[in-house]
Short mmCIF file of N, CA and C in Angstrom, two decimals:
data_model
loop_
_atom_site.label_atom_id
_atom_site.label_comp_id
_atom_site.label_asym_id
_atom_site.label_seq_id
_atom_site.Cartn_x
_atom_site.Cartn_y
_atom_site.Cartn_z
N LEU S 1 97.41 114.36 106.65
CA LEU S 1 97.60 113.75 107.05
C LEU S 1 99.04 113.47 108.56
N GLY S 2 98.94 113.50 109.59
CA GLY S 2 99.75 112.37 110.75
C GLY S 2 100.55 111.42 111.06
N SER S 3 99.96 110.97 110.08
CA SER S 3 101.34 109.33 109.65
C SER S 3 100.71 108.50 108.72
N THR S 4 101.63 108.09 108.32
CA THR S 4 101.21 106.92 106.87
C THR S 4 101.75 105.47 108.06
N THR S 5 101.82 103.95 107.70
CA THR S 5 102.54 102.55 108.41
C THR S 5 102.41 102.11 106.57
N VAL S 6 101.47 102.35 106.07
CA VAL S 6 101.27 101.17 104.70
C VAL S 6 100.55 102.51 103.41
N ILE S 7 101.57 101.94 102.36
CA ILE S 7 101.16 102.71 100.82
C ILE S 7 100.32 101.65 100.62
N LEU S 8 99.19 101.77 99.05
CA LEU S 8 99.16 100.64 98.69
C LEU S 8 98.84 100.99 96.95
N THR S 9 99.45 100.16 96.45
CA THR S 9 99.56 101.20 94.94
C THR S 9 98.98 99.96 93.34
N ASP S 10 98.72 100.38 92.69
CA ASP S 10 98.47 99.41 91.78
C ASP S 10 99.30 99.74 89.75
N LYS S 11 99.99 98.82 90.48
CA LYS S 11 100.74 99.07 88.44
C LYS S 11 99.93 98.67 87.46
N THR S 12 98.78 97.61 88.27
CA THR S 12 98.48 97.27 86.98
C THR S 12 97.26 97.39 86.27
N GLY S 13 96.41 98.64 86.92
CA GLY S 13 94.77 98.60 86.52
C GLY S 13 93.95 97.61 87.24
N THR S 14 94.57 96.81 87.59
CA THR S 14 92.88 95.77 88.90
C THR S 14 92.90 96.52 89.60
N LEU S 15 92.91 97.20 90.57
CA LEU S 15 92.08 98.15 91.60
C LEU S 15 91.75 99.34 90.67
N THR S 16 91.95 100.26 90.18
CA THR S 16 92.11 101.50 89.71
C THR S 16 90.89 101.15 88.57
N GLU S 17 90.87 100.25 87.49
CA GLU S 17 90.25 100.18 86.23
C GLU S 17 89.55 98.70 86.65
N GLY S 18 89.96 98.03 87.89
CA GLY S 18 88.45 96.26 88.14
C GLY S 18 89.19 95.71 86.38
N GLU S 19 90.03 95.85 85.67
CA GLU S 19 90.57 94.90 84.84
C GLU S 19 91.68 93.91 84.92
N MET S 20 91.39 92.79 84.15
CA MET S 20 92.74 92.16 84.38
C MET S 20 92.54 91.40 82.60
N SER S 21 93.97 90.83 82.86
CA SER S 21 93.89 89.67 81.38
C SER S 21 93.90 88.59 82.01
N VAL S 22 94.32 87.42 81.22
CA VAL S 22 95.17 86.64 80.89
C VAL S 22 96.51 86.16 80.21
N ALA S 23 97.68 86.50 81.01
CA ALA S 23 98.92 86.78 79.74
C ALA S 23 99.47 84.91 79.70
N ARG S 24 99.22 84.04 81.02
CA ARG S 24 100.03 83.06 80.87
C ARG S 24 99.38 81.69 80.77
N ILE S 25 99.69 80.38 80.21
CA ILE S 25 98.67 79.53 80.69
C ILE S 25 100.01 78.38 81.09
N TRP S 26 100.13 78.35 82.10
CA TRP S 26 101.08 76.99 82.57
C TRP S 26 100.37 75.11 82.67
N THR S 27 100.64 74.74 82.21
CA THR S 27 100.14 73.53 81.29
C THR S 27 101.08 71.88 82.32
N CYS S 28 100.15 71.23 82.47
CA CYS S 28 101.33 70.04 83.15
C CYS S 28 102.28 69.49 82.49
N ARG S 29 102.82 69.99 81.10
CA ARG S 29 103.41 70.08 79.85
C ARG S 29 104.66 70.91 79.87
N ASN S 30 104.25 72.14 80.31
CA ASN S 30 105.55 72.87 80.47
C ASN S 30 105.54 73.77 82.32
N PHE S 31 105.30 73.75 82.50
CA PHE S 31 105.47 74.50 83.70
C PHE S 31 106.73 74.78 84.81
N THR S 32 107.21 73.78 83.74
CA THR S 32 109.20 74.25 84.27
C THR S 32 109.92 75.07 83.17
N GLU S 33 108.89 74.87 82.12
CA GLU S 33 109.32 76.00 80.93
C GLU S 33 108.88 77.85 80.40
N GLU S 34 109.32 78.17 79.87
CA GLU S 34 108.21 78.84 79.36
C GLU S 34 106.86 78.58 78.94
N SER S 35 105.80 79.95 79.37
CA SER S 35 104.68 79.22 79.12
C SER S 35 104.46 78.82 77.96
N GLU S 36 103.85 77.96 77.48
CA GLU S 36 103.12 77.37 75.88
C GLU S 36 102.48 79.11 75.70
N GLY S 37 102.73 78.94 73.81
CA GLY S 37 101.52 79.58 73.87
C GLY S 37 99.54 79.07 74.10
N MET S 38 99.12 80.10 73.44
CA MET S 38 97.34 79.98 74.36
C MET S 38 96.67 79.34 73.06
N GLU S 39 97.66 79.18 72.15
CA GLU S 39 96.74 77.87 70.65
C GLU S 39 96.93 76.94 70.87
N HIS S 40 98.12 76.41 71.97
CA HIS S 40 98.24 75.19 72.18
C HIS S 40 97.32 74.18 73.12
N PRO S 41 97.52 73.07 72.12
CA PRO S 41 95.60 72.61 72.60
C PRO S 41 96.12 72.57 74.17
N ASP S 42 96.79 71.85 74.79
CA ASP S 42 96.61 71.48 76.77
C ASP S 42 96.33 73.22 77.06
N SER S 43 96.97 74.55 76.74
CA SER S 43 96.41 76.02 77.09
C SER S 43 94.97 76.10 76.54
N HIS S 44 94.38 75.65 75.03
CA HIS S 44 93.37 75.52 74.47
C HIS S 44 92.42 74.52 75.70
N GLU S 45 92.34 74.12 76.16
CA GLU S 45 91.26 73.26 77.39
C GLU S 45 91.43 73.83 78.34
N ALA S 46 92.59 73.70 79.02
CA ALA S 46 92.42 74.37 79.95
C ALA S 46 91.66 75.60 79.89
N LEU S 47 91.60 76.78 78.92
CA LEU S 47 90.98 77.94 78.93
C LEU S 47 89.44 77.45 78.26
N GLN S 48 89.32 76.31 77.50
CA GLN S 48 87.59 76.15 78.09
C GLN S 48 87.43 75.57 79.08
N MET S 49 87.63 74.62 79.68
CA MET S 49 87.76 74.28 81.03
C MET S 49 87.05 75.66 82.10
N ALA S 50 88.04 76.57 82.10
CA ALA S 50 87.87 78.14 83.29
C ALA S 50 86.55 78.80 82.82
N VAL S 51 86.27 78.81 80.79
CA VAL S 51 85.10 79.30 80.97
C VAL S 51 83.59 77.95 81.33
N LEU S 52 83.94 77.84 80.98
CA LEU S 52 82.93 76.73 81.32
C LEU S 52 82.42 76.69 83.17
N ALA S 53 84.12 77.14 83.69
CA ALA S 53 83.49 77.05 85.40
C ALA S 53 83.18 78.75 85.63
N SER S 54 83.15 79.57 84.13
CA SER S 54 83.53 81.05 85.18
C SER S 54 82.03 81.37 84.72
N ASP S 55 81.55 82.02 85.83
CA ASP S 55 80.19 82.90 86.18
C ASP S 55 79.68 84.56 85.76
N ALA S 56 81.00 85.02 85.22
CA ALA S 56 81.20 86.00 84.80
C ALA S 56 79.92 85.09 82.46
N PHE S 57 80.13 86.53 82.44
CA PHE S 57 78.83 86.65 80.41
C PHE S 57 79.22 87.48 80.19
N PHE S 58 78.69 87.58 79.07
CA PHE S 58 78.83 88.74 77.85
C PHE S 58 77.43 89.15 77.79
N ASP S 59 77.08 90.55 77.78
CA ASP S 59 75.81 91.17 77.43
C ASP S 59 75.85 91.87 75.60
N VAL S 60 74.98 91.38 75.37
CA VAL S 60 75.33 91.95 73.91
C VAL S 60 74.65 92.75 73.23
N ASN S 61 74.10 93.84 73.38
CA ASN S 61 73.75 94.89 72.30
C ASN S 61 74.03 95.42 71.16
N GLY S 62 73.29 95.40 70.30
CA GLY S 62 73.62 95.10 69.14
C GLY S 62 74.90 94.77 68.44
N THR S 63 75.90 95.53 68.44
CA THR S 63 77.03 95.07 68.19
C THR S 63 77.88 95.07 69.70
N THR S 64 77.70 95.51 70.59
CA THR S 64 78.48 95.36 71.19
C THR S 64 78.36 94.55 72.20
N ARG S 65 79.92 93.98 72.86
CA ARG S 65 79.23 93.35 73.74
C ARG S 65 80.10 93.35 75.12
N VAL S 66 79.24 93.91 76.44
CA VAL S 66 79.82 94.13 77.25
C VAL S 66 80.45 92.34 78.19
N ALA S 67 82.01 92.41 78.85
CA ALA S 67 81.61 91.67 80.04
C ALA S 67 81.21 91.80 81.65
N HIS S 68 80.43 90.91 82.19
CA HIS S 68 80.07 91.39 83.39
C HIS S 68 80.40 90.44 84.51
N GLY S 69 80.88 90.78 85.38
CA GLY S 69 81.13 89.45 86.44
C GLY S 69 82.61 90.01 87.57
N ARG S 70 83.01 89.75 88.29
CA ARG S 70 84.24 90.07 88.74
C ARG S 70 85.14 90.22 88.31
N PRO S 71 85.83 90.72 87.75
CA PRO S 71 87.22 91.01 87.05
C PRO S 71 88.48 89.40 86.62
N MET S 72 88.76 88.66 87.71
CA MET S 72 89.55 87.42 87.00
C MET S 72 88.77 86.62 86.05
N GLU S 73 87.57 86.66 86.33
CA GLU S 73 86.50 85.76 85.22
C GLU S 73 85.52 86.13 84.56
N ARG S 74 85.86 87.64 84.08
CA ARG S 74 85.71 88.73 82.32
C ARG S 74 86.76 88.21 81.58
N ALA S 75 88.06 88.59 82.66
CA ALA S 75 89.29 88.43 81.57
C ALA S 75 88.87 87.16 81.22
N LEU S 76 88.88 85.88 81.66
CA LEU S 76 88.91 84.53 81.26
C LEU S 76 88.17 84.24 80.34
N ILE S 77 86.20 84.80 80.59
CA ILE S 77 85.40 85.24 79.22
C ILE S 77 86.49 85.88 78.00
N ARG S 78 87.28 87.00 78.04
CA ARG S 78 87.39 88.14 77.25
C ARG S 78 88.34 87.07 76.73
N ALA S 79 89.82 86.50 77.43
CA ALA S 79 90.55 85.45 77.09
C ALA S 79 90.56 84.22 75.94
N GLY S 80 89.21 83.18 76.38
CA GLY S 80 87.86 82.36 75.30
C GLY S 80 87.11 83.12 74.50
N SER S 81 87.06 84.22 74.38
CA SER S 81 86.33 84.87 73.17
C SER S 81 87.07 84.90 72.60
N ASP S 82 88.41 85.90 72.61
CA ASP S 82 89.29 86.20 72.16
C ASP S 82 90.12 84.80 70.74
N ARG S 83 90.36 83.70 71.49
CA ARG S 83 90.35 81.88 71.03
C ARG S 83 88.94 81.48 69.73
N GLY S 84 88.31 82.20 70.18
CA GLY S 84 87.03 81.56 69.65
C GLY S 84 86.65 80.41 70.66
N ILE S 85 86.46 80.45 71.81
CA ILE S 85 85.77 80.14 73.08
C ILE S 85 85.00 80.46 73.56
N MET S 86 83.18 80.08 73.26
CA MET S 86 82.05 81.70 73.84
C MET S 86 81.73 80.52 74.95
N GLN S 87 81.40 80.86 76.05
CA GLN S 87 80.35 80.65 76.78
C GLN S 87 79.35 79.83 76.47
N ASP S 88 79.00 80.32 75.49
CA ASP S 88 77.11 80.52 75.56
C ASP S 88 76.84 79.16 74.37
N GLU S 89 78.26 80.05 73.39
CA GLU S 89 78.39 78.37 72.58
C GLU S 89 78.48 77.13 72.59
N LEU S 90 79.35 77.11 73.93
CA LEU S 90 79.83 75.35 74.13
C LEU S 90 78.25 75.25 75.27
N PHE S 91 77.66 75.79 75.78
CA PHE S 91 76.56 75.56 76.26
C PHE S 91 75.54 74.50 75.40
N GLU S 92 75.52 75.16 74.29
CA GLU S 92 74.45 75.17 73.45
C GLU S 92 75.10 73.88 72.50
N MET S 93 76.33 73.44 72.48
CA MET S 93 77.11 72.54 71.81
C MET S 93 77.38 71.25 72.22
N GLY S 94 76.21 71.09 73.61
CA GLY S 94 76.73 69.75 74.19
C GLY S 94 77.04 69.26 75.70
N HIS S 95 77.49 71.16 75.69
CA HIS S 95 77.90 71.17 77.24
C HIS S 95 77.56 72.17 78.54
N ALA S 96 76.27 71.77 78.10
CA ALA S 96 75.31 72.13 78.91
C ALA S 96 75.17 72.16 80.82
N ARG S 97 74.99 73.76 81.31
CA ARG S 97 75.00 73.58 82.48
C ARG S 97 74.41 73.63 83.27
N ARG S 98 73.99 72.39 84.41
CA ARG S 98 73.68 71.59 84.95
C ARG S 98 73.32 72.07 86.34
N ALA S 99 74.29 72.33 86.95
CA ALA S 99 74.46 73.10 88.30
C ALA S 99 75.92 73.92 88.80
N PHE S 100 76.05 75.38 89.17
CA PHE S 100 77.26 76.05 89.40
C PHE S 100 77.31 75.94 91.30
N LEU S 101 78.43 76.36 91.71
CA LEU S 101 78.80 76.74 92.51
C LEU S 101 79.32 77.86 93.32
N GLN S 102 79.50 79.19 93.23
CA GLN S 102 79.93 79.69 93.06
C GLN S 102 80.95 80.33 93.79
N PHE S 103 82.30 80.95 93.48
CA PHE S 103 83.93 80.74 94.25
C PHE S 103 83.03 81.52 95.22
N GLU S 104 83.58 81.38 96.58
CA GLU S 104 83.64 81.30 98.11
C GLU S 104 85.39 81.77 98.74
N PRO S 105 85.72 82.69 99.25
CA PRO S 105 86.80 82.84 99.68
C PRO S 105 86.86 81.72 100.45
N MET S 106 85.91 81.42 101.25
CA MET S 106 86.61 80.07 102.38
C MET S 106 86.69 78.67 102.21
N ARG S 107 85.89 78.92 101.04
CA ARG S 107 86.46 77.56 100.17
C ARG S 107 87.31 77.12 98.61
N ARG S 108 87.92 78.64 98.66
CA ARG S 108 88.59 78.52 97.71
C ARG S 108 88.98 78.29 96.68
N TYR S 109 87.17 77.68 95.89
CA TYR S 109 86.98 77.28 94.85
C TYR S 109 85.12 77.57 93.65
N ALA S 110 85.70 77.51 92.73
CA ALA S 110 84.31 77.43 92.40
C ALA S 110 84.27 76.21 91.58
N ALA S 111 82.50 75.78 91.18
CA ALA S 111 82.77 74.73 90.62
C ALA S 111 81.07 74.44 89.99
N SER S 112 81.47 73.92 88.64
CA SER S 112 80.43 74.19 87.45
C SER S 112 80.02 72.78 86.85
N VAL S 113 78.67 72.12 87.24
CA VAL S 113 78.53 70.86 86.72
C VAL S 113 77.76 71.06 85.21
N ASN S 114 78.86 70.33 84.00
CA ASN S 114 77.79 70.86 82.69
C ASN S 114 78.28 69.20 82.22
N GLU S 115 77.47 69.34 81.67
CA GLU S 115 77.83 68.22 80.37
C GLU S 115 78.56 67.87 79.40
N HIS S 116 78.62 67.06 79.57
CA HIS S 116 80.07 66.56 78.48
C HIS S 116 80.09 65.98 77.33
N PRO S 117 80.13 66.08 76.00
CA PRO S 117 79.57 65.01 74.94
C PRO S 117 80.85 63.66 74.84
N GLY S 118 80.08 62.88 75.25
CA GLY S 118 80.78 61.39 75.27
C GLY S 118 81.51 60.89 76.91
N ASP S 119 81.13 62.42 77.64
CA ASP S 119 81.83 61.87 78.98
C ASP S 119 80.24 61.80 79.94
N GLY S 120 79.52 62.12 79.81
CA GLY S 120 78.49 62.35 80.84
C GLY S 120 78.43 63.33 81.21
N MET S 121 78.91 63.48 82.07
CA MET S 121 78.19 65.25 82.89
C MET S 121 80.43 64.92 84.39
N ARG S 122 81.04 66.85 83.66
CA ARG S 122 81.56 66.42 84.37
C ARG S 122 81.72 67.79 85.05
N VAL S 123 82.45 67.94 86.34
CA VAL S 123 82.88 69.32 87.10
C VAL S 123 84.00 70.00 87.05
N TYR S 124 83.85 71.20 86.09
CA TYR S 124 84.70 71.98 86.30
C TYR S 124 85.28 73.62 87.26
N LEU S 125 86.57 72.89 87.37
CA LEU S 125 86.46 73.82 88.81
C LEU S 125 87.73 74.85 88.42
N THR S 126 87.12 76.11 89.55
CA THR S 126 88.70 77.50 89.27
C THR S 126 88.84 77.38 90.73
N GLY S 127 89.86 77.86 90.47
CA GLY S 127 90.33 78.88 92.34
C GLY S 127 91.60 78.71 92.57
N ALA S 128 91.90 78.13 93.89
CA ALA S 128 93.67 78.92 94.49
C ALA S 128 94.40 77.65 93.59
N PRO S 129 95.07 77.79 93.11
CA PRO S 129 95.57 76.52 92.17
C PRO S 129 96.20 75.25 94.18
N GLU S 130 96.72 75.59 95.03
CA GLU S 130 97.43 74.66 95.64
C GLU S 130 96.35 73.89 96.43
N VAL S 131 94.78 73.86 96.73
CA VAL S 131 93.38 73.90 96.82
C VAL S 131 93.71 72.76 95.59
N LEU S 132 93.18 72.70 94.58
CA LEU S 132 93.22 72.10 93.35
C LEU S 132 94.08 71.25 93.46
N LEU S 133 95.38 71.41 93.57
CA LEU S 133 96.80 71.00 93.82
C LEU S 133 96.31 69.60 94.68
N ARG S 134 95.88 70.00 96.09
CA ARG S 134 95.74 68.80 96.31
C ARG S 134 94.98 67.77 96.10
N ALA S 135 93.98 68.45 95.94
CA ALA S 135 92.74 67.90 95.19
C ALA S 135 92.60 66.33 94.19
N SER S 136 94.17 67.27 93.33
CA SER S 136 94.44 66.33 92.09
C SER S 136 94.91 65.17 91.91
N THR S 137 94.55 64.09 91.45
CA THR S 137 95.45 62.44 90.95
C THR S 137 95.50 62.00 89.83
N HIS S 138 95.82 63.30 89.17
CA HIS S 138 96.22 63.59 87.49
C HIS S 138 96.29 64.78 87.26
N CYS S 139 97.30 65.01 86.06
CA CYS S 139 97.63 65.53 85.30
C CYS S 139 96.94 65.51 83.88
N ALA S 140 96.63 66.46 83.40
CA ALA S 140 96.31 66.49 81.76
C ALA S 140 97.57 66.80 80.75
N VAL S 141 96.88 66.84 80.06
CA VAL S 141 98.30 66.09 79.12
C VAL S 141 98.60 65.75 77.27
N ALA S 142 98.41 66.22 76.80
CA ALA S 142 97.72 66.50 75.17
C ALA S 142 96.58 65.01 74.94
N GLY S 143 95.68 65.73 75.45
CA GLY S 143 94.26 65.23 75.41
C GLY S 143 94.77 64.08 76.52
N GLY S 144 94.90 63.82 77.76
CA GLY S 144 94.75 62.84 77.63
C GLY S 144 95.06 62.85 79.65
N ALA S 145 95.73 61.85 80.14
CA ALA S 145 95.95 62.76 81.43
C ALA S 145 96.98 61.16 82.06
N ARG S 146 97.95 61.98 82.92
CA ARG S 146 99.40 61.51 83.47
C ARG S 146 99.39 61.48 85.12
N ALA S 147 99.57 59.96 85.42
CA ALA S 147 99.48 60.17 87.40
C ALA S 147 100.12 62.04 87.67
N MET S 148 99.45 62.77 88.83
CA MET S 148 99.97 63.75 89.63
C MET S 148 101.18 63.17 90.53
N ASP S 149 101.89 63.43 90.33
CA ASP S 149 103.25 63.40 91.15
C ASP S 149 103.43 63.98 92.54
N GLU S 150 104.04 63.92 93.51
CA GLU S 150 104.84 65.15 93.85
C GLU S 150 105.33 65.74 93.40
N GLU S 151 106.50 65.72 92.74
CA GLU S 151 107.43 66.64 91.91
C GLU S 151 106.91 67.82 90.97
N THR S 152 105.42 66.66 90.50
CA THR S 152 105.00 67.94 90.02
C THR S 152 104.07 68.65 90.22
N ARG S 153 103.28 68.05 91.19
CA ARG S 153 102.79 69.49 92.87
C ARG S 153 103.61 70.24 92.95
N ARG S 154 104.95 69.67 93.00
CA ARG S 154 105.83 71.03 94.19
C ARG S 154 106.24 72.17 92.99
N ALA S 155 106.38 71.87 92.10
CA ALA S 155 107.17 72.59 90.39
C ALA S 155 105.50 73.50 90.60
N PHE S 156 104.76 73.28 90.29
CA PHE S 156 102.99 73.62 89.95
C PHE S 156 103.03 75.07 91.05
N LEU S 157 103.48 74.45 92.89
CA LEU S 157 103.10 75.71 93.90
C LEU S 157 104.64 76.78 93.30
N ARG S 158 105.82 76.22 93.06
CA ARG S 158 107.04 76.80 92.43
C ARG S 158 106.59 78.24 91.79
N ARG S 159 105.92 77.93 90.37
CA ARG S 159 105.56 78.30 89.81
C ARG S 159 104.80 79.59 90.22
N GLN S 160 103.58 79.25 91.25
CA GLN S 160 102.51 79.87 91.35
C GLN S 160 103.04 80.81 92.16
N GLU S 161 104.44 80.73 93.35
CA GLU S 161 104.96 81.43 94.30
C GLU S 161 105.33 82.70 93.12
N GLU S 162 106.43 82.07 92.05
CA GLU S 162 106.92 83.06 91.45
C GLU S 162 106.55 84.18 90.70
N GLU S 163 105.08 83.61 90.50
CA GLU S 163 104.41 84.18 89.53
C GLU S 163 102.85 85.19 90.05
N SER S 164 103.24 84.46 91.67
CA SER S 164 102.60 85.72 92.73
C SER S 164 103.46 86.90 93.22
N SER S 165 104.62 86.99 93.48
CA SER S 165 105.68 87.18 93.74
C SER S 165 106.17 88.21 92.69
N ALA S 166 105.41 87.71 91.12
CA ALA S 166 105.64 88.69 90.27
C ALA S 166 104.28 89.91 90.43
N GLY S 167 103.41 89.46 91.12
CA GLY S 167 102.04 90.56 90.89
C GLY S 167 100.94 89.90 90.66
N HIS S 168 101.53 88.80 89.67
CA HIS S 168 100.31 88.03 89.00
C HIS S 168 99.62 87.11 90.44
N ALA S 169 97.93 87.64 88.56
CA ALA S 169 97.14 86.72 90.13
C ALA S 169 97.32 85.56 89.51
N VAL S 170 97.32 83.98 90.43
CA VAL S 170 97.17 82.82 89.44
C VAL S 170 96.75 82.58 89.85
N MET S 171 95.56 81.58 89.30
CA MET S 171 94.32 80.69 88.95
C MET S 171 94.78 79.45 88.77
N GLY S 172 93.97 78.00 89.57
CA GLY S 172 93.97 76.86 89.44
C GLY S 172 92.33 76.13 88.59
N VAL S 173 93.05 75.56 87.45
CA VAL S 173 91.21 75.13 86.81
C VAL S 173 91.81 73.66 86.84
N ALA S 174 90.73 73.21 86.59
CA ALA S 174 90.36 70.77 87.06
C ALA S 174 89.08 70.69 86.83
N TYR S 175 88.94 69.18 86.56
CA TYR S 175 88.23 68.77 86.10
C TYR S 175 88.02 67.40 86.95
#
């Protein structure tokens, strides 16, 4: 080796093992505090939206279930599954997918058009938080919504920067 200018290391296993996991969910209700438990209704709803917008899937072979897809997408459906949120069951229970736009780096988000009981159709999005925040007009809170203001947008972006600086991948979820 003649010279070295860059050394890449992987402390999380993402590169070496291709595995990620969902560690925290930040919602409009708690973005300035510690992350709420994933069992909180707002967190549960955010995770359900992410599962509906994911193009990862489980392949079931007898009693073995194997997640397929990109690492972050697999992490989403595994986190959902751990909390009883199964994509195929959601599809069967009235959230059938009607169209899908795969994540693309230039666009920086993925979108899934799904039926929604009581609402007709919904578009669920996952992607770069700054892109989704820029387009957001409301913030989901306790099964409802409140207007998205600049202070909330800035607080989410600060949280994203903190998490990214700590080496965590951050994904936004919207509908």
